[in-house]
Amino acid sequence: MNTYGGYGAGGPGMSGPMQGAQGGGSVGPNEHETVGAYALGILDDAEATAFEAHLATCEWCAQQLDELAGMEPMLAALADLPGAGTPSIGESLSARPSPRLAEKLVDEVAERRAQKRRRGMYMVAAAAALIVGGPLVSVAATGGDDSGGGNVPLQASSPAKAAFDGMPDRVTATDPKTKVSATVAMEEKPHGTDAVLELKGVKGPEKCSLIAVGKNGERETLSNWSVPNWGYGLPDAKTEQAKNPLYVQGGAAFTPNEIDHFEIMTFDGELLAEVDV
C-alpha cells in the first residue's frame, strides 16, 4: 500500500478525487493518490520514477499536479514564520503531515528557494561582468566627432583613432582616379615604425591592405581589413557611419626614414591610393 495516498484527494484548490470510468465509482488507492506526495517532493527515487511513468499517460494527475503547484509557496511562507503556521493555514489542509514531516517539508522548500535566489545573484553578477568588460573588447574602428548619429558605435573608444591623433608626423594624398584619400600618421619605435591610416572615399564591399614600400624596394604589409557595403569617408552617404573615415593601425620593420611611400591596395591588386613619404 502506498503510504502517501492521503495527499492525493481533496484539499483547497483541487478538483477532488478522480471519478472512475463510465460506471461512476471512485478509483481506489493507487498511483492517482500519489500526486500530492509527488508535488511536495516527499517520494523516494523509486516511487517518484514510478509516478512519473504514470503521469506521462494520465491527464487527471497532470491537472492535479498543476493545481498543487501552490503548495510550495505556502510552505515557503511557513518557513519564514518564527513558529508553527497559523491555525487558519493548518486547518485549510484536508490531510496534514506529522509535525516532523511538516518541518522537513518547510526546510526543504526554504532551501530550494534559497538556491534559486543564489542562482539569480550569480546570473546578475555575470551580466554585470559582461556589461563592464564589453567596452574593453568592443572598440570601433571608425572616426568622426561626438555629434554623430546613433549608428556610430563607440567612436571615442577607437584605439586607432586615438593613436592617429597622437602622431604629429603625417603624410597625405588623394588619388585623382579612385578619389580615395589617405593620410598616414607615423611614429618611430624601437621595432621600426608604428603607423595609422585614415582612409576616406572608399566604397565597399572590398578587402584592402596598407603596404609600406622601402627605399630599397622591399615591401611590407602593415595591416589588412574589409570595407563593408556602405564604405567609409563618403560625404554624400546617408548614414553617419558611412560618412566617417576608417582608421587602421599597423607596424613595419622599416624606420620612417627608410620608407619611400605607402600603398593602399585591394586584394585584387587595384591601387586605391599612394602616399609619398
PDB file of C-alpha atoms in Angstrom:
ATOM      1  CA  MET A   1       0.000   0.000   0.000  1.00  0.00           C
ATOM      2  CA  ASN A   2       1.290   3.457  -0.835  1.00  0.00           C
ATOM      3  CA  THR A   3       1.933   5.353   2.401  1.00  0.00           C
ATOM      4  CA  TYR A   4       1.396   8.742   0.726  1.00  0.00           C
ATOM      5  CA  GLY A   5      -2.117   8.186  -0.563  1.00  0.00           C
ATOM      6  CA  GLY A   6      -3.623  10.709   1.867  1.00  0.00           C
ATOM      7  CA  TYR A   7      -2.121  13.658  -0.056  1.00  0.00           C
ATOM      8  CA  GLY A   8      -3.830  12.921  -3.348  1.00  0.00           C
ATOM      9  CA  ALA A   9      -7.513  13.787  -2.954  1.00  0.00           C
ATOM     10  CA  GLY A  10      -9.413  16.834  -1.719  1.00  0.00           C
ATOM     11  CA  GLY A  11      -7.835  19.946  -0.295  1.00  0.00           C
ATOM     12  CA  PRO A  12      -8.340  23.609  -1.293  1.00  0.00           C
ATOM     13  CA  GLY A  13      -7.947  24.387  -4.965  1.00  0.00           C
ATOM     14  CA  MET A  14      -8.117  20.704  -6.059  1.00  0.00           C
ATOM     15  CA  SER A  15     -10.652  19.059  -8.307  1.00  0.00           C
ATOM     16  CA  GLY A  16     -11.397  16.223  -5.875  1.00  0.00           C
ATOM     17  CA  PRO A  17     -10.792  12.520  -6.333  1.00  0.00           C
ATOM     18  CA  MET A  18     -10.772  11.096  -9.808  1.00  0.00           C
ATOM     19  CA  GLN A  19     -14.028   9.523 -10.874  1.00  0.00           C
ATOM     20  CA  GLY A  20     -13.957   6.082 -12.380  1.00  0.00           C
ATOM     21  CA  ALA A  21     -14.875   5.024 -15.869  1.00  0.00           C
ATOM     22  CA  GLN A  22     -18.419   5.373 -17.096  1.00  0.00           C
ATOM     23  CA  GLY A  23     -19.608   3.300 -14.134  1.00  0.00           C
ATOM     24  CA  GLY A  24     -19.032   6.417 -11.930  1.00  0.00           C
ATOM     25  CA  GLY A  25     -17.219   4.780  -8.976  1.00  0.00           C
ATOM     26  CA  SER A  26     -14.154   6.347  -7.376  1.00  0.00           C
ATOM     27  CA  VAL A  27     -10.737   4.866  -8.065  1.00  0.00           C
ATOM     28  CA  GLY A  28      -9.236   3.144  -5.047  1.00  0.00           C
ATOM     29  CA  PRO A  29      -5.756   3.791  -3.577  1.00  0.00           C
ATOM     30  CA  ASN A  30      -3.313   3.704  -6.493  1.00  0.00           C
ATOM     31  CA  GLU A  31      -0.989   5.982  -8.442  1.00  0.00           C
ATOM     32  CA  HIS A  32      -3.662   8.707  -8.651  1.00  0.00           C
ATOM     33  CA  GLU A  33      -3.424   9.263  -4.892  1.00  0.00           C
ATOM     34  CA  THR A  34       0.344   9.798  -5.054  1.00  0.00           C
ATOM     35  CA  VAL A  35       0.154  13.116  -6.916  1.00  0.00           C
ATOM     36  CA  GLY A  36       0.138  15.159  -3.696  1.00  0.00           C
ATOM     37  CA  ALA A  37       3.205  13.459  -2.273  1.00  0.00           C
ATOM     38  CA  TYR A  38       4.966  13.889  -5.617  1.00  0.00           C
ATOM     39  CA  ALA A  39       4.120  17.614  -5.699  1.00  0.00           C
ATOM     40  CA  LEU A  40       5.623  18.040  -2.222  1.00  0.00           C
ATOM     41  CA  GLY A  41       8.747  16.124  -3.202  1.00  0.00           C
ATOM     42  CA  ILE A  42       8.499  13.536  -0.411  1.00  0.00           C
ATOM     43  CA  LEU A  43       8.569  10.409  -2.587  1.00  0.00           C
ATOM     44  CA  ASP A  44      11.760   8.404  -2.689  1.00  0.00           C
ATOM     45  CA  ASP A  45      13.536   7.922  -6.024  1.00  0.00           C
ATOM     46  CA  ALA A  46      11.818   4.640  -6.896  1.00  0.00           C
ATOM     47  CA  GLU A  47       8.334   5.962  -6.061  1.00  0.00           C
ATOM     48  CA  ALA A  48       8.963   9.217  -7.964  1.00  0.00           C
ATOM     49  CA  THR A  49      10.148   7.314 -11.036  1.00  0.00           C
ATOM     50  CA  ALA A  50       7.095   5.066 -10.962  1.00  0.00           C
ATOM     51  CA  PHE A  51       4.744   8.026 -10.596  1.00  0.00           C
ATOM     52  CA  GLU A  52       6.410   9.947 -13.441  1.00  0.00           C
ATOM     53  CA  ALA A  53       5.822   6.974 -15.734  1.00  0.00           C
ATOM     54  CA  HIS A  54       2.148   7.043 -14.725  1.00  0.00           C
ATOM     55  CA  LEU A  55       1.963  10.859 -15.036  1.00  0.00           C
ATOM     56  CA  ALA A  56       3.029  10.731 -18.676  1.00  0.00           C
ATOM     57  CA  THR A  57      -0.229   8.973 -19.598  1.00  0.00           C
ATOM     58  CA  CYS A  58      -2.686  10.360 -17.005  1.00  0.00           C
ATOM     59  CA  GLU A  59      -4.392  13.661 -17.805  1.00  0.00           C
ATOM     60  CA  TRP A  60      -6.155  13.766 -14.430  1.00  0.00           C
ATOM     61  CA  CYS A  61      -2.913  13.507 -12.455  1.00  0.00           C
ATOM     62  CA  ALA A  62      -1.340  16.172 -14.649  1.00  0.00           C
ATOM     63  CA  GLN A  63      -4.256  18.501 -13.818  1.00  0.00           C
ATOM     64  CA  GLN A  64      -3.960  17.770 -10.109  1.00  0.00           C
ATOM     65  CA  LEU A  65      -0.219  18.411 -10.227  1.00  0.00           C
ATOM     66  CA  ASP A  66      -0.847  21.839 -11.748  1.00  0.00           C
ATOM     67  CA  GLU A  67      -3.349  22.677  -9.001  1.00  0.00           C
ATOM     68  CA  LEU A  68      -0.926  21.553  -6.295  1.00  0.00           C
ATOM     69  CA  ALA A  69       1.719  23.935  -7.584  1.00  0.00           C
ATOM     70  CA  GLY A  70       0.546  26.463  -4.979  1.00  0.00           C
ATOM     71  CA  MET A  71       1.663  24.240  -2.107  1.00  0.00           C
ATOM     72  CA  GLU A  72       5.313  25.203  -2.398  1.00  0.00           C
ATOM     73  CA  PRO A  73       4.731  28.979  -1.965  1.00  0.00           C
ATOM     74  CA  MET A  74       2.538  28.239   1.070  1.00  0.00           C
ATOM     75  CA  LEU A  75       5.254  26.100   2.648  1.00  0.00           C
ATOM     76  CA  ALA A  76       7.793  28.806   1.841  1.00  0.00           C
ATOM     77  CA  ALA A  77       5.596  31.267   3.742  1.00  0.00           C
ATOM     78  CA  LEU A  78       5.541  28.892   6.698  1.00  0.00           C
ATOM     79  CA  ALA A  79       9.327  28.711   6.582  1.00  0.00           C
ATOM     80  CA  ASP A  80       9.534  32.479   7.139  1.00  0.00           C
ATOM     81  CA  LEU A  81       7.413  32.364  10.320  1.00  0.00           C
ATOM     82  CA  PRO A  82       9.161  32.207  13.720  1.00  0.00           C
ATOM     83  CA  GLY A  83       6.930  29.368  14.904  1.00  0.00           C
ATOM     84  CA  ALA A  84       4.402  26.963  13.501  1.00  0.00           C
ATOM     85  CA  GLY A  85       1.881  28.031  10.886  1.00  0.00           C
ATOM     86  CA  THR A  86      -1.252  29.854  11.905  1.00  0.00           C
ATOM     87  CA  PRO A  87      -4.339  27.754  12.717  1.00  0.00           C
ATOM     88  CA  SER A  88      -6.162  29.125   9.668  1.00  0.00           C
ATOM     89  CA  ILE A  89      -3.458  27.803   7.369  1.00  0.00           C
ATOM     90  CA  GLY A  90      -3.255  24.461   9.128  1.00  0.00           C
ATOM     91  CA  GLU A  91      -7.000  23.941   9.222  1.00  0.00           C
ATOM     92  CA  SER A  92      -7.285  24.599   5.484  1.00  0.00           C
ATOM     93  CA  LEU A  93      -5.334  21.415   4.759  1.00  0.00           C
ATOM     94  CA  SER A  94      -7.597  18.407   4.486  1.00  0.00           C
ATOM     95  CA  ALA A  95      -4.733  15.995   5.193  1.00  0.00           C
ATOM     96  CA  ARG A  96      -1.839  17.278   7.300  1.00  0.00           C
ATOM     97  CA  PRO A  97       1.527  15.557   7.715  1.00  0.00           C
ATOM     98  CA  SER A  98       3.078  14.836  11.068  1.00  0.00           C
ATOM     99  CA  PRO A  99       4.944  17.709  12.782  1.00  0.00           C
ATOM    100  CA  ARG A 100       8.314  16.149  11.912  1.00  0.00           C
ATOM    101  CA  LEU A 101       7.333  15.728   8.255  1.00  0.00           C
ATOM    102  CA  ALA A 102       5.887  19.236   8.078  1.00  0.00           C
ATOM    103  CA  GLU A 103       9.119  20.679   9.470  1.00  0.00           C
ATOM    104  CA  LYS A 104      11.106  18.688   6.910  1.00  0.00           C
ATOM    105  CA  LEU A 105       8.925  19.946   4.065  1.00  0.00           C
ATOM    106  CA  VAL A 106       9.222  23.546   5.197  1.00  0.00           C
ATOM    107  CA  ASP A 107      13.015  23.259   5.460  1.00  0.00           C
ATOM    108  CA  GLU A 108      13.296  21.672   2.018  1.00  0.00           C
ATOM    109  CA  VAL A 109      11.178  24.351   0.376  1.00  0.00           C
ATOM    110  CA  ALA A 110      13.121  27.112   2.130  1.00  0.00           C
ATOM    111  CA  GLU A 111      16.420  25.626   0.935  1.00  0.00           C
ATOM    112  CA  ARG A 112      15.075  25.328  -2.613  1.00  0.00           C
ATOM    113  CA  ARG A 113      14.037  28.974  -2.570  1.00  0.00           C
ATOM    114  CA  ALA A 114      17.486  29.965  -1.248  1.00  0.00           C
ATOM    115  CA  GLN A 115      19.180  28.056  -4.076  1.00  0.00           C
ATOM    116  CA  LYS A 116      17.019  29.865  -6.636  1.00  0.00           C
ATOM    117  CA  ARG A 117      17.965  33.218  -5.100  1.00  0.00           C
ATOM    118  CA  ARG A 118      21.672  32.312  -5.221  1.00  0.00           C
ATOM    119  CA  ARG A 119      21.386  31.301  -8.867  1.00  0.00           C
ATOM    120  CA  GLY A 120      19.705  34.605  -9.613  1.00  0.00           C
ATOM    121  CA  MET A 121      22.526  36.507  -7.913  1.00  0.00           C
ATOM    122  CA  TYR A 122      25.129  34.592  -9.934  1.00  0.00           C
ATOM    123  CA  MET A 123      23.334  35.483 -13.169  1.00  0.00           C
ATOM    124  CA  VAL A 124      23.173  39.171 -12.193  1.00  0.00           C
ATOM    125  CA  ALA A 125      26.885  39.137 -11.367  1.00  0.00           C
ATOM    126  CA  ALA A 126      27.721  37.502 -14.696  1.00  0.00           C
ATOM    127  CA  ALA A 127      25.619  40.043 -16.579  1.00  0.00           C
ATOM    128  CA  ALA A 128      27.350  42.882 -14.733  1.00  0.00           C
ATOM    129  CA  ALA A 129      30.743  41.460 -15.681  1.00  0.00           C
ATOM    130  CA  LEU A 130      29.732  41.369 -19.347  1.00  0.00           C
ATOM    131  CA  ILE A 131      28.474  44.955 -19.187  1.00  0.00           C
ATOM    132  CA  VAL A 132      31.709  46.179 -17.597  1.00  0.00           C
ATOM    133  CA  GLY A 133      34.005  44.067 -19.756  1.00  0.00           C
ATOM    134  CA  GLY A 134      32.218  44.584 -23.055  1.00  0.00           C
ATOM    135  CA  PRO A 135      33.527  48.072 -23.929  1.00  0.00           C
ATOM    136  CA  LEU A 136      37.098  46.909 -23.296  1.00  0.00           C
ATOM    137  CA  VAL A 137      36.978  44.438 -26.161  1.00  0.00           C
ATOM    138  CA  SER A 138      34.367  46.050 -28.425  1.00  0.00           C
ATOM    139  CA  VAL A 139      36.026  49.137 -29.882  1.00  0.00           C
ATOM    140  CA  ALA A 140      35.101  50.962 -33.029  1.00  0.00           C
ATOM    141  CA  ALA A 141      37.455  51.461 -35.949  1.00  0.00           C
ATOM    142  CA  THR A 142      35.571  54.431 -37.377  1.00  0.00           C
ATOM    143  CA  GLY A 143      36.134  58.040 -36.508  1.00  0.00           C
ATOM    144  CA  GLY A 144      34.160  61.252 -36.539  1.00  0.00           C
ATOM    145  CA  ASP A 145      33.137  63.773 -33.926  1.00  0.00           C
ATOM    146  CA  ASP A 146      30.947  63.042 -30.948  1.00  0.00           C
ATOM    147  CA  SER A 147      27.943  64.696 -32.602  1.00  0.00           C
ATOM    148  CA  GLY A 148      27.428  61.766 -34.988  1.00  0.00           C
ATOM    149  CA  GLY A 149      24.234  59.776 -35.148  1.00  0.00           C
ATOM    150  CA  GLY A 150      23.330  56.708 -33.132  1.00  0.00           C
ATOM    151  CA  ASN A 151      24.638  54.393 -35.862  1.00  0.00           C
ATOM    152  CA  VAL A 152      28.277  55.125 -34.940  1.00  0.00           C
ATOM    153  CA  PRO A 153      29.493  52.674 -32.248  1.00  0.00           C
ATOM    154  CA  LEU A 154      31.944  53.694 -29.549  1.00  0.00           C
ATOM    155  CA  GLN A 155      33.789  56.332 -31.553  1.00  0.00           C
ATOM    156  CA  ALA A 156      35.737  57.629 -28.580  1.00  0.00           C
ATOM    157  CA  SER A 157      36.936  54.127 -27.752  1.00  0.00           C
ATOM    158  CA  SER A 158      38.786  53.530 -31.068  1.00  0.00           C
ATOM    159  CA  PRO A 159      42.462  52.924 -30.203  1.00  0.00           C
ATOM    160  CA  ALA A 160      43.443  53.506 -33.835  1.00  0.00           C
ATOM    161  CA  LYS A 161      41.776  56.953 -33.860  1.00  0.00           C
ATOM    162  CA  ALA A 162      43.429  57.852 -30.555  1.00  0.00           C
ATOM    163  CA  ALA A 163      46.842  56.764 -31.863  1.00  0.00           C
ATOM    164  CA  PHE A 164      46.303  58.751 -35.076  1.00  0.00           C
ATOM    165  CA  ASP A 165      45.510  61.907 -33.118  1.00  0.00           C
ATOM    166  CA  GLY A 166      48.703  61.465 -31.070  1.00  0.00           C
ATOM    167  CA  MET A 167      51.088  61.196 -34.058  1.00  0.00           C
ATOM    168  CA  PRO A 168      52.173  64.603 -35.447  1.00  0.00           C
ATOM    169  CA  ASP A 169      54.217  63.178 -38.358  1.00  0.00           C
ATOM    170  CA  ARG A 170      51.720  62.723 -41.209  1.00  0.00           C
ATOM    171  CA  VAL A 171      51.652  62.437 -44.985  1.00  0.00           C
ATOM    172  CA  THR A 172      48.552  62.565 -47.168  1.00  0.00           C
ATOM    173  CA  ALA A 173      47.412  62.103 -50.761  1.00  0.00           C
ATOM    174  CA  THR A 174      44.242  61.728 -52.841  1.00  0.00           C
ATOM    175  CA  ASP A 175      44.173  59.538 -55.927  1.00  0.00           C
ATOM    176  CA  PRO A 176      42.723  61.502 -58.880  1.00  0.00           C
ATOM    177  CA  LYS A 177      41.247  58.344 -60.430  1.00  0.00           C
ATOM    178  CA  THR A 178      39.719  56.491 -57.474  1.00  0.00           C
ATOM    179  CA  LYS A 179      39.030  59.649 -55.403  1.00  0.00           C
ATOM    180  CA  VAL A 180      40.293  57.737 -52.368  1.00  0.00           C
ATOM    181  CA  SER A 181      42.016  59.970 -49.804  1.00  0.00           C
ATOM    182  CA  ALA A 182      44.642  58.508 -47.477  1.00  0.00           C
ATOM    183  CA  THR A 183      46.551  60.063 -44.607  1.00  0.00           C
ATOM    184  CA  VAL A 184      49.261  58.070 -42.845  1.00  0.00           C
ATOM    185  CA  ALA A 185      50.462  59.121 -39.386  1.00  0.00           C
ATOM    186  CA  MET A 186      53.813  57.666 -38.333  1.00  0.00           C
ATOM    187  CA  GLU A 187      55.865  57.310 -35.186  1.00  0.00           C
ATOM    188  CA  GLU A 188      59.320  55.763 -34.882  1.00  0.00           C
ATOM    189  CA  LYS A 189      59.596  52.858 -32.442  1.00  0.00           C
ATOM    190  CA  PRO A 190      62.425  50.547 -31.345  1.00  0.00           C
ATOM    191  CA  HIS A 191      60.931  47.841 -33.553  1.00  0.00           C
ATOM    192  CA  GLY A 192      60.604  50.149 -36.579  1.00  0.00           C
ATOM    193  CA  THR A 193      57.535  52.267 -37.347  1.00  0.00           C
ATOM    194  CA  ASP A 194      54.031  52.450 -35.962  1.00  0.00           C
ATOM    195  CA  ALA A 195      51.551  53.807 -38.496  1.00  0.00           C
ATOM    196  CA  VAL A 196      47.851  54.652 -38.556  1.00  0.00           C
ATOM    197  CA  LEU A 197      45.947  55.083 -41.812  1.00  0.00           C
ATOM    198  CA  GLU A 198      42.988  57.451 -42.132  1.00  0.00           C
ATOM    199  CA  LEU A 199      41.016  56.351 -45.200  1.00  0.00           C
ATOM    200  CA  LYS A 200      38.256  58.331 -46.917  1.00  0.00           C
ATOM    201  CA  GLY A 201      36.220  57.935 -50.088  1.00  0.00           C
ATOM    202  CA  VAL A 202      36.418  54.150 -50.248  1.00  0.00           C
ATOM    203  CA  LYS A 203      33.363  52.143 -51.322  1.00  0.00           C
ATOM    204  CA  GLY A 204      32.565  48.565 -50.380  1.00  0.00           C
ATOM    205  CA  PRO A 205      32.461  45.720 -50.335  1.00  0.00           C
ATOM    206  CA  GLU A 206      36.232  45.444 -50.612  1.00  0.00           C
ATOM    207  CA  LYS A 207      39.284  43.897 -48.962  1.00  0.00           C
ATOM    208  CA  CYS A 208      42.355  46.097 -48.643  1.00  0.00           C
ATOM    209  CA  SER A 209      45.933  46.245 -47.396  1.00  0.00           C
ATOM    210  CA  LEU A 210      48.248  49.013 -46.200  1.00  0.00           C
ATOM    211  CA  ILE A 211      51.715  48.406 -47.639  1.00  0.00           C
ATOM    212  CA  ALA A 212      54.958  50.232 -46.862  1.00  0.00           C
ATOM    213  CA  VAL A 213      57.452  50.319 -49.742  1.00  0.00           C
ATOM    214  CA  GLY A 214      61.042  50.875 -48.685  1.00  0.00           C
ATOM    215  CA  LYS A 215      63.633  52.963 -50.487  1.00  0.00           C
ATOM    216  CA  ASN A 216      65.384  49.670 -51.196  1.00  0.00           C
ATOM    217  CA  GLY A 217      62.295  48.346 -52.990  1.00  0.00           C
ATOM    218  CA  GLU A 218      61.205  45.947 -50.254  1.00  0.00           C
ATOM    219  CA  ARG A 219      57.504  45.786 -49.413  1.00  0.00           C
ATOM    220  CA  GLU A 220      55.937  45.204 -46.001  1.00  0.00           C
ATOM    221  CA  THR A 221      52.217  44.782 -45.301  1.00  0.00           C
ATOM    222  CA  LEU A 222      51.250  46.706 -42.174  1.00  0.00           C
ATOM    223  CA  SER A 223      47.570  45.719 -41.991  1.00  0.00           C
ATOM    224  CA  ASN A 224      44.623  44.115 -43.805  1.00  0.00           C
ATOM    225  CA  TRP A 225      40.926  44.948 -43.422  1.00  0.00           C
ATOM    226  CA  SER A 226      37.491  44.658 -45.024  1.00  0.00           C
ATOM    227  CA  VAL A 227      35.341  47.535 -46.232  1.00  0.00           C
ATOM    228  CA  PRO A 228      31.597  46.865 -45.732  1.00  0.00           C
ATOM    229  CA  ASN A 229      28.931  47.659 -48.288  1.00  0.00           C
ATOM    230  CA  TRP A 230      28.339  51.179 -47.017  1.00  0.00           C
ATOM    231  CA  GLY A 231      32.019  52.231 -47.345  1.00  0.00           C
ATOM    232  CA  TYR A 232      33.953  54.847 -45.355  1.00  0.00           C
ATOM    233  CA  GLY A 233      34.555  58.581 -45.591  1.00  0.00           C
ATOM    234  CA  LEU A 234      31.805  59.236 -48.143  1.00  0.00           C
ATOM    235  CA  PRO A 235      30.487  62.818 -47.667  1.00  0.00           C
ATOM    236  CA  ASP A 236      27.232  62.169 -49.546  1.00  0.00           C
ATOM    237  CA  ALA A 237      26.396  58.962 -47.672  1.00  0.00           C
ATOM    238  CA  LYS A 238      23.032  58.649 -45.937  1.00  0.00           C
ATOM    239  CA  THR A 239      24.411  57.425 -42.607  1.00  0.00           C
ATOM    240  CA  GLU A 240      26.982  58.882 -40.245  1.00  0.00           C
ATOM    241  CA  GLN A 241      28.711  55.516 -40.173  1.00  0.00           C
ATOM    242  CA  ALA A 242      29.471  55.733 -43.892  1.00  0.00           C
ATOM    243  CA  LYS A 243      30.431  59.414 -43.687  1.00  0.00           C
ATOM    244  CA  ASN A 244      33.114  58.763 -41.077  1.00  0.00           C
ATOM    245  CA  PRO A 245      36.629  57.761 -42.164  1.00  0.00           C
ATOM    246  CA  LEU A 246      38.223  54.434 -41.364  1.00  0.00           C
ATOM    247  CA  TYR A 247      41.275  54.214 -39.087  1.00  0.00           C
ATOM    248  CA  VAL A 248      43.612  51.239 -39.407  1.00  0.00           C
ATOM    249  CA  GLN A 249      46.746  50.740 -37.308  1.00  0.00           C
ATOM    250  CA  GLY A 250      49.793  48.617 -38.113  1.00  0.00           C
ATOM    251  CA  GLY A 251      53.546  48.339 -37.801  1.00  0.00           C
ATOM    252  CA  ALA A 252      56.575  47.909 -40.046  1.00  0.00           C
ATOM    253  CA  ALA A 253      60.179  46.866 -39.542  1.00  0.00           C
ATOM    254  CA  PHE A 254      61.240  49.901 -41.588  1.00  0.00           C
ATOM    255  CA  THR A 255      62.198  53.052 -39.726  1.00  0.00           C
ATOM    256  CA  PRO A 256      60.347  56.142 -41.014  1.00  0.00           C
ATOM    257  CA  ASN A 257      63.372  57.402 -42.974  1.00  0.00           C
ATOM    258  CA  GLU A 258      63.643  54.025 -44.746  1.00  0.00           C
ATOM    259  CA  ILE A 259      60.117  54.261 -46.186  1.00  0.00           C
ATOM    260  CA  ASP A 260      59.653  55.663 -49.682  1.00  0.00           C
ATOM    261  CA  HIS A 261      55.866  55.566 -49.868  1.00  0.00           C
ATOM    262  CA  PHE A 262      52.702  53.797 -48.705  1.00  0.00           C
ATOM    263  CA  GLU A 263      50.217  51.984 -50.930  1.00  0.00           C
ATOM    264  CA  ILE A 264      46.583  51.157 -50.259  1.00  0.00           C
ATOM    265  CA  MET A 265      45.847  48.106 -52.395  1.00  0.00           C
ATOM    266  CA  THR A 266      42.832  45.857 -52.837  1.00  0.00           C
ATOM    267  CA  PHE A 267      43.266  42.102 -52.600  1.00  0.00           C
ATOM    268  CA  ASP A 268      42.596  42.056 -56.360  1.00  0.00           C
ATOM    269  CA  GLY A 269      45.672  44.207 -56.981  1.00  0.00           C
ATOM    270  CA  GLU A 270      43.978  47.563 -57.597  1.00  0.00           C
ATOM    271  CA  LEU A 271      45.877  50.584 -56.288  1.00  0.00           C
ATOM    272  CA  LEU A 272      43.412  52.801 -54.413  1.00  0.00           C
ATOM    273  CA  ALA A 273      45.916  55.432 -53.276  1.00  0.00           C
ATOM    274  CA  GLU A 274      49.657  56.032 -52.983  1.00  0.00           C
ATOM    275  CA  VAL A 275      51.129  58.308 -50.317  1.00  0.00           C
ATOM    276  CA  ASP A 276      54.699  59.533 -50.701  1.00  0.00           C
ATOM    277  CA  VAL A 277      56.830  59.911 -47.586  1.00  0.00           C
TER     278      VAL A 277
END
